[in-house]
Amino acid sequence: MNENIKSQEEIKKIIIDIEQKWPVDRWIVNGIHIWPLVRIKIYTHYLSKLLSVANGNNSNNVASAKKNAWTEKIKKSYSIISFLYFLMFFFLRLKKKKIVFFGAHFHRVLQNGVYFNRFYDSMIEAHNLKEDVYVIEYRKVNPLNFNQQAIIDLEKYLGAYRLIIKMLNKFKSKENVYALEGYKEFYDYLDLKMLGIELESLINWSLKINSLKRFFNILFKKIEPQKIVFLGYYGLDDLTAAVVSANEMQIKTVDLQHGTQINNMAFNSWTKFPESGFNTVVKEFWTWDEESKKAIDLWASKTSNTTAKTIGQPYVSYWLNKRKEDFSKPNKILYTLHLSKIEEMLGSDLIFVIKNINYQWILRLHPRNSIAKEDLENFLEINKIKDKVIIQSPIEMPLPKVLSESVLHVTNYSGALIEARMMNIPSVIINKLGLEIYEQYIDNELVHFIDNESLDFCTSFQTLIRKIETRKSVDGTYKVFNPLLNDFNII
């Protein structure tokens, strides 16, 4: 397989070609549809090469320090009987709720002294749903969360469950059943041994999903939710097990958009699937805009039970409705950084622009940023632009607030472009990959493109600034979607 990938379109073609050549919709291991796992692994592998950075979404659980700490604590402090009592007490305390939300600490922002899930808590507060929901945190749990009584620390209880299963599995034989017509031919054709998708790995993965699924069967049976909602249904085994469990129990499974979906192969361009969908994929997609919905509809409409609906961006609507009237003129430029090297994000031409345009720049770090703040500050100091720049963590300031203070949003390929567009804030894409992702959004009014590798980048950027300085701002009313309702009309 050619590793020299130059565009998202090439990745898409590789995946679609595979779907046409092999019966991927019938690949099942121990009752688990495995093509979504394999498809997304292929996609993220090639995308990471395209972005020249390792993608944070992989299909294996990332063992956090917190997870290890809990596991070790439980191992040392409890016997298997104690584990069982620990879990029984947890399950007995659960109450019936209408919705179970799955989220993580990086979906939260510090607001009024508490950590606020930008997507879920916006809807919970706007529609007074505190008593109707559980919010399951699947990574670390921040202190002082909004609606703290609704928080379930997944690793705390799933960690105990895993240890019980590990002990019991020592006395249990495994019989594997799988249907993988043509899989060996596909595997040899793909020639990507490092992806961990050989038969043995798929069997181990399916056994793990089925084992974890039983935990969620008990959980959902106790809570009896109408809907299970994810902010990214794929990428972690715990979430996959929850999706499979809910699908089997015929509870509505939902993915709420939290970033770019156009051209993302976890959401788009599925060409072969079971008539009732894969059991490892959610059945409903809540999108921010019509463009994303239409892309999903192209394939979802061919299934019997998969749908998409446009709900807007709950936090944008929530924040704009709550903000105090402030008609001060925006005086900043926001640059949403991506996962890459500093030098790639801040090339010489962009540094020249920062130096020569009379605006304060906000460099907003990516939620999964791995760049040390000190390194970025040193880079700014060396290039003599430190006084023109503010480095901002995504947790310390609401994105809608930063956007409302900005005359322009600069991005390579951030999903913040869609949020800026909703708020009538102009964005400029400066990366060819971003152009490929958002090509249908470009209108030269709210969404622009200037190639950061072009010779006239600096001149074009300055021309754009002069153009947008003459724009008139437009404000409006915004509805926050109610997740308990089936219909929603955006104004």
mmCIF file with all atom_site columns, N, CA and C in Angstrom, residues 56 130 146-147 165 173 183 190 206 218 234 279 314 379 421 426 466 468:
data_model
loop_
_atom_site.group_PDB
_atom_site.id
_atom_site.type_symbol
_atom_site.label_atom_id
_atom_site.label_alt_id
_atom_site.label_comp_id
_atom_site.label_asym_id
_atom_site.label_entity_id
_atom_site.label_seq_id
_atom_site.pdbx_PDB_ins_code
_atom_site.Cartn_x
_atom_site.Cartn_y
_atom_site.Cartn_z
_atom_site.occupancy
_atom_site.B_iso_or_equiv
_atom_site.pdbx_formal_charge
_atom_site.auth_seq_id
_atom_site.auth_comp_id
_atom_site.auth_asym_id
_atom_site.auth_atom_id
_atom_site.pdbx_PDB_model_num
ATOM 1  N N  . GLY A 1 56  ? -4.230  11.680  18.399 1.00 0.00 ? 56  GLY A N  1
ATOM 2  C CA . GLY A 1 56  ? -4.582  11.256  19.747 1.00 0.00 ? 56  GLY A CA 1
ATOM 3  C C  . GLY A 1 56  ? -5.705  10.250  19.809 1.00 0.00 ? 56  GLY A C  1
ATOM 4  N N  . LYS A 1 130 ? -30.889 18.927  35.603 1.00 0.00 ? 130 LYS A N  1
ATOM 5  C CA . LYS A 1 130 ? -29.929 18.362  36.555 1.00 0.00 ? 130 LYS A CA 1
ATOM 6  C C  . LYS A 1 130 ? -30.383 17.022  37.139 1.00 0.00 ? 130 LYS A C  1
ATOM 7  N N  . PHE A 1 146 ? -19.630 21.297  37.566 1.00 0.00 ? 146 PHE A N  1
ATOM 8  C CA . PHE A 1 146 ? -21.040 21.691  37.510 1.00 0.00 ? 146 PHE A CA 1
ATOM 9  C C  . PHE A 1 146 ? -21.896 20.434  37.641 1.00 0.00 ? 146 PHE A C  1
ATOM 10 N N  . ASN A 1 147 ? -22.979 20.511  38.407 1.00 0.00 ? 147 ASN A N  1
ATOM 11 C CA . ASN A 1 147 ? -23.890 19.372  38.618 1.00 0.00 ? 147 ASN A CA 1
ATOM 12 C C  . ASN A 1 147 ? -23.117 18.153  39.116 1.00 0.00 ? 147 ASN A C  1
ATOM 13 N N  . ILE A 1 165 ? -13.240 -9.438  36.566 1.00 0.00 ? 165 ILE A N  1
ATOM 14 C CA . ILE A 1 165 ? -13.279 -10.224 35.331 1.00 0.00 ? 165 ILE A CA 1
ATOM 15 C C  . ILE A 1 165 ? -11.936 -10.898 35.069 1.00 0.00 ? 165 ILE A C  1
ATOM 16 N N  . SER A 1 173 ? -12.831 -20.921 29.897 1.00 0.00 ? 173 SER A N  1
ATOM 17 C CA . SER A 1 173 ? -12.296 -21.184 28.558 1.00 0.00 ? 173 SER A CA 1
ATOM 18 C C  . SER A 1 173 ? -13.006 -20.302 27.545 1.00 0.00 ? 173 SER A C  1
ATOM 19 N N  . TYR A 1 183 ? -10.833 -11.632 4.710  1.00 0.00 ? 183 TYR A N  1
ATOM 20 C CA . TYR A 1 183 ? -10.060 -10.741 5.584  1.00 0.00 ? 183 TYR A CA 1
ATOM 21 C C  . TYR A 1 183 ? -8.551  -10.938 5.420  1.00 0.00 ? 183 TYR A C  1
ATOM 22 N N  . LEU A 1 190 ? -3.366  -4.679  2.616  1.00 0.00 ? 190 LEU A N  1
ATOM 23 C CA . LEU A 1 190 ? -3.160  -3.434  3.351  1.00 0.00 ? 190 LEU A CA 1
ATOM 24 C C  . LEU A 1 190 ? -1.704  -3.270  3.760  1.00 0.00 ? 190 LEU A C  1
ATOM 25 N N  . SER A 1 206 ? -12.408 -8.146  20.597 1.00 0.00 ? 206 SER A N  1
ATOM 26 C CA . SER A 1 206 ? -13.831 -8.497  20.702 1.00 0.00 ? 206 SER A CA 1
ATOM 27 C C  . SER A 1 206 ? -14.161 -9.080  22.073 1.00 0.00 ? 206 SER A C  1
ATOM 28 N N  . ILE A 1 218 ? -25.481 -3.852  32.957 1.00 0.00 ? 218 ILE A N  1
ATOM 29 C CA . ILE A 1 218 ? -26.002 -3.668  34.320 1.00 0.00 ? 218 ILE A CA 1
ATOM 30 C C  . ILE A 1 218 ? -26.286 -2.191  34.577 1.00 0.00 ? 218 ILE A C  1
ATOM 31 N N  . TYR A 1 234 ? -16.126 6.969   19.075 1.00 0.00 ? 234 TYR A N  1
ATOM 32 C CA . TYR A 1 234 ? -15.081 6.016   18.698 1.00 0.00 ? 234 TYR A CA 1
ATOM 33 C C  . TYR A 1 234 ? -13.759 6.367   19.367 1.00 0.00 ? 234 TYR A C  1
ATOM 34 N N  . ASN A 1 279 ? -23.086 -2.519  14.952 1.00 0.00 ? 279 ASN A N  1
ATOM 35 C CA . ASN A 1 279 ? -23.392 -2.442  16.389 1.00 0.00 ? 279 ASN A CA 1
ATOM 36 C C  . ASN A 1 279 ? -22.338 -1.659  17.163 1.00 0.00 ? 279 ASN A C  1
ATOM 37 N N  . PRO A 1 314 ? -24.427 23.811  21.209 1.00 0.00 ? 314 PRO A N  1
ATOM 38 C CA . PRO A 1 314 ? -25.090 24.201  22.458 1.00 0.00 ? 314 PRO A CA 1
ATOM 39 C C  . PRO A 1 314 ? -24.351 25.268  23.260 1.00 0.00 ? 314 PRO A C  1
ATOM 40 N N  . PHE A 1 379 ? 10.049  30.727  22.039 1.00 0.00 ? 379 PHE A N  1
ATOM 41 C CA . PHE A 1 379 ? 9.969   30.910  20.593 1.00 0.00 ? 379 PHE A CA 1
ATOM 42 C C  . PHE A 1 379 ? 9.470   32.316  20.260 1.00 0.00 ? 379 PHE A C  1
ATOM 43 N N  . ARG A 1 421 ? -18.199 30.777  12.479 1.00 0.00 ? 421 ARG A N  1
ATOM 44 C CA . ARG A 1 421 ? -19.184 31.032  11.424 1.00 0.00 ? 421 ARG A CA 1
ATOM 45 C C  . ARG A 1 421 ? -20.578 31.213  12.010 1.00 0.00 ? 421 ARG A C  1
ATOM 46 N N  . PRO A 1 426 ? -15.522 36.254  11.009 1.00 0.00 ? 426 PRO A N  1
ATOM 47 C CA . PRO A 1 426 ? -14.768 35.751  9.856  1.00 0.00 ? 426 PRO A CA 1
ATOM 48 C C  . PRO A 1 426 ? -13.614 34.842  10.284 1.00 0.00 ? 426 PRO A C  1
ATOM 49 N N  . ARG A 1 466 ? -7.993  44.588  6.170  1.00 0.00 ? 466 ARG A N  1
ATOM 50 C CA . ARG A 1 466 ? -8.635  45.853  5.794  1.00 0.00 ? 466 ARG A CA 1
ATOM 51 C C  . ARG A 1 466 ? -10.083 45.619  5.362  1.00 0.00 ? 466 ARG A C  1
ATOM 52 N N  . ILE A 1 468 ? -12.182 43.106  6.370  1.00 0.00 ? 468 ILE A N  1
ATOM 53 C CA . ILE A 1 468 ? -13.089 42.736  7.456  1.00 0.00 ? 468 ILE A CA 1
ATOM 54 C C  . ILE A 1 468 ? -13.284 43.874  8.450  1.00 0.00 ? 468 ILE A C  1
#
